[in-house]
Short mmCIF file of C-alpha atoms and ligand atoms in Angstrom, two decimals:
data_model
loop_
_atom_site.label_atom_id
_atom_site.label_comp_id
_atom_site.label_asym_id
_atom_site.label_seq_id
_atom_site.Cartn_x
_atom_site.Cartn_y
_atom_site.Cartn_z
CA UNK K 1 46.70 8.59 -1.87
CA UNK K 2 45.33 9.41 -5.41
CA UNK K 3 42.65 12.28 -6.05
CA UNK K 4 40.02 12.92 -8.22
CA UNK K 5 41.00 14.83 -11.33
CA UNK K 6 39.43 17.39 -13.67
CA UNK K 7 39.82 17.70 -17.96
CA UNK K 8 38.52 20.69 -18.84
CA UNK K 9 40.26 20.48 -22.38
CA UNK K 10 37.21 19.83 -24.03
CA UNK K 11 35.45 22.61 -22.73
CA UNK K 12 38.15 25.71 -22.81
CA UNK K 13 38.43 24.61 -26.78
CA UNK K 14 34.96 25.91 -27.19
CA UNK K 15 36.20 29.06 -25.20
CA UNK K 16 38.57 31.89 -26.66
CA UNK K 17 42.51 31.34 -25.63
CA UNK K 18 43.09 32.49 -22.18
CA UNK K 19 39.41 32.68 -21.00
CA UNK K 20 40.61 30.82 -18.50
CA UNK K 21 42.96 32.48 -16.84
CA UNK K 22 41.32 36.23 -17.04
CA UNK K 23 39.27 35.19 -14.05
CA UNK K 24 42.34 34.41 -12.03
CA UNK K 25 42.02 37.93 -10.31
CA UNK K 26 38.03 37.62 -10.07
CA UNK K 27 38.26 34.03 -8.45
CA UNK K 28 40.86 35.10 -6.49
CA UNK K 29 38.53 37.98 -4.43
CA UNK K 30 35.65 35.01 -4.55
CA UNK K 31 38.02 32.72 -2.56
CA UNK K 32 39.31 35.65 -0.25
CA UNK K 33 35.40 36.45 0.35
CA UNK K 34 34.18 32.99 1.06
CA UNK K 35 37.01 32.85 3.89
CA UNK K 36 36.43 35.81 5.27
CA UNK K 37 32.99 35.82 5.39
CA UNK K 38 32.76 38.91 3.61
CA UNK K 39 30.72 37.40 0.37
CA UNK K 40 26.65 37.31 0.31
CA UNK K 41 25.12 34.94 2.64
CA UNK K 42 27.99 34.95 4.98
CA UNK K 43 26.04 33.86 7.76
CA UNK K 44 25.95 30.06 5.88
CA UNK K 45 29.62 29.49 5.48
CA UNK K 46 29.56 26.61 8.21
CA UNK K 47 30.39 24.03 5.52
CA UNK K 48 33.74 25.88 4.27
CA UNK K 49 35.61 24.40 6.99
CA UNK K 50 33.62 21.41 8.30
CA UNK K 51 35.49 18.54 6.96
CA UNK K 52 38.95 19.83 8.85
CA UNK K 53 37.06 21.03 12.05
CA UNK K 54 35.24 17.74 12.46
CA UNK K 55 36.98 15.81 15.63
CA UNK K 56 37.29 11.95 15.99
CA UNK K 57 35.25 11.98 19.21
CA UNK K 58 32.18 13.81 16.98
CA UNK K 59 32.83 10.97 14.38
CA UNK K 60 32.59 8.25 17.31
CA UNK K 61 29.57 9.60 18.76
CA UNK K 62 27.86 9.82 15.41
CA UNK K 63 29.16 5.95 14.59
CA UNK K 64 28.27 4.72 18.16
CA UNK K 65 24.57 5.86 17.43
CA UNK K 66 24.46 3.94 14.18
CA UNK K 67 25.34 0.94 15.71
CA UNK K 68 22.81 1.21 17.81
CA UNK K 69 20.10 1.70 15.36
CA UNK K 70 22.19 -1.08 13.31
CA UNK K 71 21.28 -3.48 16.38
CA UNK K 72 18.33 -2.54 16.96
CA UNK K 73 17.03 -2.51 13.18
CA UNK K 74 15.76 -4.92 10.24
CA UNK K 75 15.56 -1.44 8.25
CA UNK K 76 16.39 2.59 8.80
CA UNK K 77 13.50 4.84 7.52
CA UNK K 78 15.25 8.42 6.97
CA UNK K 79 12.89 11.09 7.02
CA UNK K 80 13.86 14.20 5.25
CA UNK K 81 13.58 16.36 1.69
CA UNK K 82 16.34 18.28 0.03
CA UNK K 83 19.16 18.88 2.01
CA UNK K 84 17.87 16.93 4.29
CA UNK K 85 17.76 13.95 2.30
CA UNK K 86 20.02 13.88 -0.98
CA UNK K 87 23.66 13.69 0.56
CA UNK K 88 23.04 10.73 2.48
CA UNK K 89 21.05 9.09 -0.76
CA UNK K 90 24.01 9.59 -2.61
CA UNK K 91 26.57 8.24 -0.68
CA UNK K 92 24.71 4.79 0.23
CA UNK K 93 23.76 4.13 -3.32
CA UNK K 94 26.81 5.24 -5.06
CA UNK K 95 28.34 2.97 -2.39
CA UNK K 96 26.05 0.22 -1.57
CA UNK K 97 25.53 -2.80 -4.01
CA UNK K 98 23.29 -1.95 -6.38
CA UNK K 99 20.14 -4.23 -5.53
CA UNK K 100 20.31 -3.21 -1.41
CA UNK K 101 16.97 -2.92 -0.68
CA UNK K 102 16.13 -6.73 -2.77
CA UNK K 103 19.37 -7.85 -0.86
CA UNK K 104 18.63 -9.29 2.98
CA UNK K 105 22.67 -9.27 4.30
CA UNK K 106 21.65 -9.30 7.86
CA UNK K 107 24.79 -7.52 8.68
CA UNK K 108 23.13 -3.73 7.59
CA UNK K 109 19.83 -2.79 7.86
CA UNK K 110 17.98 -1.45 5.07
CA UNK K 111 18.38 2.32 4.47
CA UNK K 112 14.95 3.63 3.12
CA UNK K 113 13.78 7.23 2.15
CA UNK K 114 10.43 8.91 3.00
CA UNK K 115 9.47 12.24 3.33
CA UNK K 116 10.88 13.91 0.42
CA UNK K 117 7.04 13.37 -1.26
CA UNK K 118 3.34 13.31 -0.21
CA UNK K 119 2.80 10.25 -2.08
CA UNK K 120 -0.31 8.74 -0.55
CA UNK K 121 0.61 4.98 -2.16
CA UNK K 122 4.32 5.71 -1.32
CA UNK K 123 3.38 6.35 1.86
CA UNK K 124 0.56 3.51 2.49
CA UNK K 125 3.05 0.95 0.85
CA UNK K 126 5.80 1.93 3.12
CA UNK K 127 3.87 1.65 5.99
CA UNK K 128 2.45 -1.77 4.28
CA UNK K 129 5.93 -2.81 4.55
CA UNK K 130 7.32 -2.02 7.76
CA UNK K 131 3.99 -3.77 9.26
CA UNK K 132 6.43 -6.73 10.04
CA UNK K 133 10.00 -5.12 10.65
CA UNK K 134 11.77 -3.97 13.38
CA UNK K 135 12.22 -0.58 11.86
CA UNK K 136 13.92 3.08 13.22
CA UNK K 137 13.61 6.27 11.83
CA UNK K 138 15.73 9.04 11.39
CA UNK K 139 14.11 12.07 11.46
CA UNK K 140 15.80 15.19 9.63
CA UNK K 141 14.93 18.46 9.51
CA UNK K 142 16.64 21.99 9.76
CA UNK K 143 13.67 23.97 10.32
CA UNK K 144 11.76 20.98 11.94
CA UNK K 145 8.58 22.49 10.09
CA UNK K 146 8.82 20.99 6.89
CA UNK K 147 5.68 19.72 5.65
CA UNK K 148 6.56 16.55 3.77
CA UNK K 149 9.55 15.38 6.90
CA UNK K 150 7.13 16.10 8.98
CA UNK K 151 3.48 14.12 8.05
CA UNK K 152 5.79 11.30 7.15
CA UNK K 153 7.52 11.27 10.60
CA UNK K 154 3.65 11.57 12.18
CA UNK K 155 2.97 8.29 11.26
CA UNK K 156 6.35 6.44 11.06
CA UNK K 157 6.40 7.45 14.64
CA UNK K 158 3.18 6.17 15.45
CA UNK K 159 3.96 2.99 13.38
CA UNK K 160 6.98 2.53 15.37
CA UNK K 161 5.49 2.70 18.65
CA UNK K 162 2.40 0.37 17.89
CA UNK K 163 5.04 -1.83 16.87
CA UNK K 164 7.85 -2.25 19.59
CA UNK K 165 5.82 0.13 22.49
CA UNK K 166 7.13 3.56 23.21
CA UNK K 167 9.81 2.73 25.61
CA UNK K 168 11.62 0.69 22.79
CA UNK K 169 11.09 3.02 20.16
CA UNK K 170 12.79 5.94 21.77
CA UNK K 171 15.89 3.89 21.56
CA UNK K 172 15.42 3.66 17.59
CA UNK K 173 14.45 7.08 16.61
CA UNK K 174 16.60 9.79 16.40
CA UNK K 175 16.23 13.30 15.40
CA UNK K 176 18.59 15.46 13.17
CA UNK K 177 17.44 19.54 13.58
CA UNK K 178 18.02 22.77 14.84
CA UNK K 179 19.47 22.70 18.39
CA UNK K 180 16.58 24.84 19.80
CA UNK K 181 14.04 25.95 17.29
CA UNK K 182 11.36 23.91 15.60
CA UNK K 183 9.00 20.99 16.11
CA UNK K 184 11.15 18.57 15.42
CA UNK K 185 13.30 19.78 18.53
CA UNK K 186 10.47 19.82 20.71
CA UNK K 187 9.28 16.66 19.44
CA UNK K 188 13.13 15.12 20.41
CA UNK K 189 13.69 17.10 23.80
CA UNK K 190 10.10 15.79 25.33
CA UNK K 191 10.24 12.13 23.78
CA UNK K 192 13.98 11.95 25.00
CA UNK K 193 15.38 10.80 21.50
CA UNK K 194 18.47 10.74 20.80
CA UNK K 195 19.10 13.93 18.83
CA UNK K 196 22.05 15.82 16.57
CA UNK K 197 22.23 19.38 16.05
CA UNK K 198 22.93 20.80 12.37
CA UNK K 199 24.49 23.55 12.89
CA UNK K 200 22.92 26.87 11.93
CA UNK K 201 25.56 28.24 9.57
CA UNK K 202 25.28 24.94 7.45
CA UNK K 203 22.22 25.33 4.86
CA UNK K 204 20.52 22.19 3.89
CA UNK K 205 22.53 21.78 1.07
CA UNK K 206 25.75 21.73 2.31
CA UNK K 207 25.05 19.72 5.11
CA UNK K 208 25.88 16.25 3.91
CA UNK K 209 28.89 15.76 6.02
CA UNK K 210 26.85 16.99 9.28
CA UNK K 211 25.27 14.50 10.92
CA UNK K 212 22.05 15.07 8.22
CA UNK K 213 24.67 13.18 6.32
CA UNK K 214 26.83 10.95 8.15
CA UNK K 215 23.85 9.21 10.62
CA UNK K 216 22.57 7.10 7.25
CA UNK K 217 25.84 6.39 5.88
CA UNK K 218 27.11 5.07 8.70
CA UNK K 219 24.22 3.39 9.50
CA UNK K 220 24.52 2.04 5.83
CA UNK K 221 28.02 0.28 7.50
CA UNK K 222 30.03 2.52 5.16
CA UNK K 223 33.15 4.06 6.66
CA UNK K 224 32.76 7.62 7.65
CA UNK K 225 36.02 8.69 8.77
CA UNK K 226 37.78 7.78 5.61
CA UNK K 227 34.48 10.07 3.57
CA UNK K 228 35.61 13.10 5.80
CA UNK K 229 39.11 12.53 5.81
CA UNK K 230 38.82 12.79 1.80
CA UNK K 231 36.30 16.15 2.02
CA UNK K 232 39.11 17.18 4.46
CA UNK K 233 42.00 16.71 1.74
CA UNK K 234 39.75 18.01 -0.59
CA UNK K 235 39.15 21.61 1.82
CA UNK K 236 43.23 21.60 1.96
CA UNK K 237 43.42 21.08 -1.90
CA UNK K 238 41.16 24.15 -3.15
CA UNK K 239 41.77 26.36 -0.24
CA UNK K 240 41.71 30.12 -0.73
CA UNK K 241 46.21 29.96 -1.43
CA UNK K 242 45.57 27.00 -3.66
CA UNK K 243 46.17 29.10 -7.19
CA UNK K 244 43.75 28.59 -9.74
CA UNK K 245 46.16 26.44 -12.39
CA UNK K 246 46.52 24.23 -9.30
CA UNK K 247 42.93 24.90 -8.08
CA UNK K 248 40.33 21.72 -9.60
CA UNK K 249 37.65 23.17 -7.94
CA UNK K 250 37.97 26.61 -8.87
CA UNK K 251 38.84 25.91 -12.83
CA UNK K 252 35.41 24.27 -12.42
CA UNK K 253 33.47 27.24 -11.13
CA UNK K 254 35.44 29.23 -13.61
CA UNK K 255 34.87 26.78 -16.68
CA UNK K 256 30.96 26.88 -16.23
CA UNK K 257 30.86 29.82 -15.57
CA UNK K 258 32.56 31.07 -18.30
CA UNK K 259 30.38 29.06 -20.81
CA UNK K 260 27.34 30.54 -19.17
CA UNK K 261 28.20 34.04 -20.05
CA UNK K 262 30.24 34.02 -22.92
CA UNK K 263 29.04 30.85 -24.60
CA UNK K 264 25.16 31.42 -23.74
CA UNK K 265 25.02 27.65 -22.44
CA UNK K 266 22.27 27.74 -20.22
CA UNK K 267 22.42 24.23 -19.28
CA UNK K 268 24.67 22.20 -17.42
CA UNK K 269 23.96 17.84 -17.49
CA UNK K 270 25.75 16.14 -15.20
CA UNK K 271 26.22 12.72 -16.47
CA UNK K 272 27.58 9.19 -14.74
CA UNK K 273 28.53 5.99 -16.56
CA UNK K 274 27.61 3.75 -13.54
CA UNK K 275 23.65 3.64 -12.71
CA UNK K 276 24.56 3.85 -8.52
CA UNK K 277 25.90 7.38 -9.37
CA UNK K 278 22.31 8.51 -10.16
CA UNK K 279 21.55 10.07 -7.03
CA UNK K 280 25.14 12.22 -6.77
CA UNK K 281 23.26 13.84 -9.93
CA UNK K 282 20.48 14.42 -8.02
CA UNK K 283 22.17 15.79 -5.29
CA UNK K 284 24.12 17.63 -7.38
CA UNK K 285 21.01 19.34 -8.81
CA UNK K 286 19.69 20.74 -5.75
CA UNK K 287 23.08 21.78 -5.05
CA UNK K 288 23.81 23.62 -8.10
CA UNK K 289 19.79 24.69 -8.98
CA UNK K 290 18.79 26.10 -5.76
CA UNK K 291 22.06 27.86 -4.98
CA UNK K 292 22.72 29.50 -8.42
CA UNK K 293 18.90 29.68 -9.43
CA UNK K 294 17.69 33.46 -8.79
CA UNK K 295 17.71 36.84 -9.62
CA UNK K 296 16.51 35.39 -13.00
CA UNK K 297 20.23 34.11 -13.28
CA UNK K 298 21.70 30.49 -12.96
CA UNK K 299 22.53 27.98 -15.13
CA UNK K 300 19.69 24.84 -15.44
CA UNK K 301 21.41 21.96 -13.68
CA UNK K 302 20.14 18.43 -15.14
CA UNK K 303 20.93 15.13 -14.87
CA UNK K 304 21.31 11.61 -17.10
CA UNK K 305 22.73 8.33 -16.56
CA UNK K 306 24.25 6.74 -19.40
CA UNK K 307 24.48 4.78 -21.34
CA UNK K 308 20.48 4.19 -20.58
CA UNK K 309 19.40 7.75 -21.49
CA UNK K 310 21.78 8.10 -24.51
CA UNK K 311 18.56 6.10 -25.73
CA UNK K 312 16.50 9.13 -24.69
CA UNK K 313 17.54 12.06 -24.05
CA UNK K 314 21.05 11.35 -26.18
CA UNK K 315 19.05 12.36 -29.55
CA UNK K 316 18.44 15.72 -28.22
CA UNK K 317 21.73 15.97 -26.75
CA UNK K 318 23.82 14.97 -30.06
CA UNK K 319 21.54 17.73 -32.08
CA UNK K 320 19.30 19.67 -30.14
CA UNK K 321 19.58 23.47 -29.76
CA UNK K 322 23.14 24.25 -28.70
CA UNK K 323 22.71 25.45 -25.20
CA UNK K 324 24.37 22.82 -23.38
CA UNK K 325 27.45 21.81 -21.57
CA UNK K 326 28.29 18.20 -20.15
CA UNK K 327 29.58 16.96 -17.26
CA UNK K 328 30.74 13.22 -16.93
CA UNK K 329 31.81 11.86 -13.75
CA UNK K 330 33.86 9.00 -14.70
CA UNK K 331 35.08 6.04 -12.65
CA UNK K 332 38.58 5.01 -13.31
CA UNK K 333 37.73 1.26 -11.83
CA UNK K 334 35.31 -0.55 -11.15
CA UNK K 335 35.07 -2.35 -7.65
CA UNK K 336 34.26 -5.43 -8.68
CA UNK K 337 35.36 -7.68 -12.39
CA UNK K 338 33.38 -9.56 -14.83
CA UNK K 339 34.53 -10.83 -18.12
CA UNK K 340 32.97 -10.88 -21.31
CA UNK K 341 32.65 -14.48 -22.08
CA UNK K 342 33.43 -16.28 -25.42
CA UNK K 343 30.20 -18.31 -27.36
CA UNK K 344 31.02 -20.95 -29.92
CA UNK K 345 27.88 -20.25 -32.22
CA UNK K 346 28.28 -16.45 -31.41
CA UNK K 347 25.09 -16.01 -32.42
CA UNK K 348 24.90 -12.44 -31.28
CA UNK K 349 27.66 -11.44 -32.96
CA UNK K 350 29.20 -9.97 -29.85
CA UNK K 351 32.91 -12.69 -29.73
CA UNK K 352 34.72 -9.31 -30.58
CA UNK K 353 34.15 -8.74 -26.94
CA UNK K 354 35.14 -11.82 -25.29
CA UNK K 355 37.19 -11.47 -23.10
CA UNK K 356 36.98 -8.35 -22.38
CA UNK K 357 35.98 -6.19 -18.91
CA UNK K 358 32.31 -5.41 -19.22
CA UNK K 359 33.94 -2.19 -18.06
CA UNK K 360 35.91 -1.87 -21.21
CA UNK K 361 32.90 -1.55 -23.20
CA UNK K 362 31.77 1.00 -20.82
CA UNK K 363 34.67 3.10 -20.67
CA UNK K 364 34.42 2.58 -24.90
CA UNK K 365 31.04 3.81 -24.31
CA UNK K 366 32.35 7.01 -22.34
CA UNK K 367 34.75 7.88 -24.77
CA UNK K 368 33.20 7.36 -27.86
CA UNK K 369 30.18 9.97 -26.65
CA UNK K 370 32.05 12.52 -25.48
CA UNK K 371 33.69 13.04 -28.87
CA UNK K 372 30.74 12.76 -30.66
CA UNK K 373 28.95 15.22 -28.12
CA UNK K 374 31.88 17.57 -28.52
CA UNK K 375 31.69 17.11 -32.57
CA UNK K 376 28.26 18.16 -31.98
CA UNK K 377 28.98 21.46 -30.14
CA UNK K 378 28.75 20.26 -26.34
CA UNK K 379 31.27 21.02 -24.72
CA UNK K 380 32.93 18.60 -22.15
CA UNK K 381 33.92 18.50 -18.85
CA UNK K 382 35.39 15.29 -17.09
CA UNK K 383 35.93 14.60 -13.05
CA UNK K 384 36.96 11.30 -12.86
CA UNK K 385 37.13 9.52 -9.43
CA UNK K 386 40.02 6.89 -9.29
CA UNK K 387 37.25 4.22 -7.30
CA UNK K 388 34.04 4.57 -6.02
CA UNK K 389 35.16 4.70 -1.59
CA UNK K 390 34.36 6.84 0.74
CA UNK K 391 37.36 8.66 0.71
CA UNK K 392 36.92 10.08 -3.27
CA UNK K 393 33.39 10.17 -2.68
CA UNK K 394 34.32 12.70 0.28
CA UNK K 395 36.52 14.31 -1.75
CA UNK K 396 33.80 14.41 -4.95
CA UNK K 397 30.97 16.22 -2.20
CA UNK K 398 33.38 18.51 -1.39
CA UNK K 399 34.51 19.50 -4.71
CA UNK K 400 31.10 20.03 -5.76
CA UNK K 401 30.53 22.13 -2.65
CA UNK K 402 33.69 24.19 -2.97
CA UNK K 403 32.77 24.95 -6.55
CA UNK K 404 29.38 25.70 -6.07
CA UNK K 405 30.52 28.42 -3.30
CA UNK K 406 33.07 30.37 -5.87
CA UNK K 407 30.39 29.69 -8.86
CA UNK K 408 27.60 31.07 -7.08
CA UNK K 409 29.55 34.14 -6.13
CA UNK K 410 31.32 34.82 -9.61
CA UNK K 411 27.61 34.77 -10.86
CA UNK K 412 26.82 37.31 -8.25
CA UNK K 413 24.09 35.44 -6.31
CA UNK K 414 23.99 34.46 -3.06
CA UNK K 415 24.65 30.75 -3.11
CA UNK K 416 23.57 30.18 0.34
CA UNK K 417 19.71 31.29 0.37
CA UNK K 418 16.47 29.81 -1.23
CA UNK K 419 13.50 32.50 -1.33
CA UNK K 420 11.89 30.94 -3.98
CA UNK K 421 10.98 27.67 -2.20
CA UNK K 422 8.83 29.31 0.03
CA UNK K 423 6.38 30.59 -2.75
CA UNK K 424 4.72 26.91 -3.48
CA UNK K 425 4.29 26.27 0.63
CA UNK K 426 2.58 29.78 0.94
CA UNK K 427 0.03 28.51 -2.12
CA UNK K 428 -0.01 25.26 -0.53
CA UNK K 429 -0.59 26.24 3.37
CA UNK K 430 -3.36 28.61 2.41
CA UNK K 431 -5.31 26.16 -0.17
CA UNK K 432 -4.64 23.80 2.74
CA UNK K 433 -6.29 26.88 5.96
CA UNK K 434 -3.22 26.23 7.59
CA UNK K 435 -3.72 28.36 10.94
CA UNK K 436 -1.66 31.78 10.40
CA UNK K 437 -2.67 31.91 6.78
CA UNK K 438 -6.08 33.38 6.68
CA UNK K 439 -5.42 36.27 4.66
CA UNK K 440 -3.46 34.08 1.74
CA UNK K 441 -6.66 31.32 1.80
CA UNK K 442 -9.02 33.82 1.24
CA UNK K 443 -7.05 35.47 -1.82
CA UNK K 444 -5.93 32.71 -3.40
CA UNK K 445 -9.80 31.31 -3.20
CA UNK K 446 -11.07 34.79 -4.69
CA UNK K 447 -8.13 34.12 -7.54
CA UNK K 448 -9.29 29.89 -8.15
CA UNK K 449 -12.83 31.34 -8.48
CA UNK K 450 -12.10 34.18 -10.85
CA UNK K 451 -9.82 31.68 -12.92
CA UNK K 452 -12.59 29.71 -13.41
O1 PA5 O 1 19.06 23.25 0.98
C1 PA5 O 1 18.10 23.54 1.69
O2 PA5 O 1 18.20 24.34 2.61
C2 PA5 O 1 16.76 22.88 1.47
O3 PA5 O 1 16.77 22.03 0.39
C3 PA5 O 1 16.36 22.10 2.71
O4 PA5 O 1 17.33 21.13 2.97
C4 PA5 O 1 14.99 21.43 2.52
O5 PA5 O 1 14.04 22.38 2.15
C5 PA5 O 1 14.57 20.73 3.80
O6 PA5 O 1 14.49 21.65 4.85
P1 PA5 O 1 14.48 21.19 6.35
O7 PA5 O 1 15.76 20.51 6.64
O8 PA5 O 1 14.31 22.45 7.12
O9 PA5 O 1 13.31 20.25 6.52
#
């Protein structure tokens, strides 16, 4: 079986000669720390191991449940933000066809996303469009207290049940949380849904290949085994022996990192060629941004998918102040073929291309920026996956995760916590006189009024 590769050529040559390799010692103790749970945040290193430690019978369980709600279901609402929400995103689009939710197969359901907003016509116009569909919900939510998860599974649930009666819609909901703690728990245990447990040493973010994960995709009818069994070959390939010349996951780490603090590049776009790869970037983000992003530290993750923002943001990237690096995910080939076609009256000038893959272009496309992003002082960083499957798309979410773990600890953060989130719900509970929030309503009143 192939694997996903890494070229950081184009990024050590903005480096001095044997950057590189002077953090073999430092990434060396990050490694030994992650696997024996001596680094920061220790208490969140669930994920280090998951893909190995997750059995066939867990797998079957999970898959058995999907094919119930794929029964059962016209259409899959998954309810969840963040963690809670991105993995399983990324996966079905970077794997599904690329107009799913236009596309009735009858054979899947259609996977939709709520509660990562408190969209009022996002939220009216979903419920407008369930009105007639035999609809289940998936409701995720580590803390089961989440604000937006939670108001959006409120009335999803009560949608469901005015729509197929209560005894039917316990068989299509199903709850993804803590095993004890939370509403969303006691919501599950006294209903009688069907429920998963993520487990407490997996933070939101890392959680993709929990259930929080793996319930969508496979519900999505993509194959879940083979997206573990490549995380899993993945864990082997950039475990804590695996040396960092062999290492792809650790030269990563180490290759950001290093342009971070001896380059001053601040920023860090991830970029696709193929527009079903958006939401890995966006996964990627939260991954990267809320693990790195504290202590005033971190590098700014962002995203673009070219070649439709090299007609935006490419201007800025070409010439714009030098604090960037790029990374492209590249895909060798494409799953399905289309040919160019030839035109008699070539009238658009384009028969230079006939014949040609459409892909051709593309990959033309790829190339031809990232020299003239490196001519212009970006440096370049390439993962390229040999398909888009499960299996390198496994292996791809593990990579990231692997990478983020050593990154986050070279920086000398701790990768697995997220203080800073909680500042905007403490605003928003006590504008909103949440119960339990007295004191913050009344200061934050006495601070709108004096601001006036
Ligand atoms: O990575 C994280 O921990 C967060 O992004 C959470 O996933 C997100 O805030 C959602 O939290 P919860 O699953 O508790 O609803």
């Amino acid at each position: 079986m192939k694997s996903i590769s890494l070229d950081i050529t184009k990024a050590t040559q903005f480096l001095k000669p044997g950057t590189i390799e002077a953090y073999e010692e430092k990434v060396k103790a990050v490694q030994e720390a992650l696997e024996n749970g001596t680094c920061p945040g220790n208490d969140f290193l669930g994920w280090l191991h998951l893909p190995s430690s997750i059995t066939p019978a867990f797998l079957d369980e999970v898959q058995a449940c999907a094919n119930t709600l794929r029964e059962k279901c016209e259409v899959v609402v998954v309810a969840g933000i963040g963690g809670s929400y991105l993995g399983a995103r990324a996966v079905i689009e970077a794997l599904g066809n690329s107009f799913a939710w236009l596309v009735n197969d009858k054979k899947n359901p259609a996977i939709l996303f709520a509660g990562n907003n408190i969209g009022e016509d996002y939220l009216a116009e979903l419920t407008d469009y369930l009105k007639d569909k035999k609809f289940g919900v998936i409701n995720i939510s580590k803390s089961g207290t989440t604000t937006e998860t939670a108001l959006t599974f409120r009335l999803l649930k009560k949608q469901c049940e005015a729509q197929r009666g209560k005894e039917e819609a316990k068989d299509v909901i199903v709850a993804i949380t803590d095993a004890k703690k939370g509403a969303a728990r006691t919501c599950a245990d006294k209903e009688g849904y069907k429920s998963f447990v993520i487990p407490d040493n997996v933070g939101g973010r890392f959680s993709v290949l929990t259930p929080v994960g793996l319930l969508p995709i496979a519900c999505a009818g993509f194959d879940i085994k083979a997206l573990v069994q490549g995380a899993a070959d993945m864990e082997k390939a950039t475990g804590k022996d695996v040396a960092l010349q062999e290492n792809i996951a650790a030269q990563y780490a180490v290759v950001r990192h290093a342009l971070y603090r001896e380059m001053d590049k601040k920023i860090e776009i991830i970029v696709n060629f193929q527009p079903k790869l958006h939401f890995i970037g966006e996964w990627w983000k939260q991954l990267y941004g809320e693990s790195e992003g504290k202590d005033h530290l971190g590098i700014f993750p962002a995203a673009c998918d070219f070649t439709t923002d090299l007609h935006s943001m490419g201007q800025w990237i070409q010439e714009g102040e030098r604090s960037i690096f790029e990374t492209v995910i590249s895909v060798e080939q494409p799953n399905k073929k289309m040919l160019f076609p030839k035109d008699e009256e070539n009238l658009d000038g384009l028969n230079f291309l006939a014949g040609k893959r459409v892909d051709e272009v593309n990959k033309m496309a790829e190339l031809g920026t990232r020299l003239a992003h490196v001519d212009g002082g970006v440096p370049n960083i390439r993962i390229s996956l040999p398909e888009l499957n499960e299996y390198y798309i496994g292996q791809l979410l593990y990579f990231f995760e692997i990478a983020c773990g050593i990154s986050g600890n070279l920086l000398g953060v701790n990768p697995f916590n997220q203080p800073g989130v909680e500042a905007y719900k403490k605003n928003m509970f006590a504008l909103l006189n949440k119960p339990g929030y007295e004191a913050e309503s009344k200061a934050i009143q006495e601070r709108l009024a004096n601001e006036k």
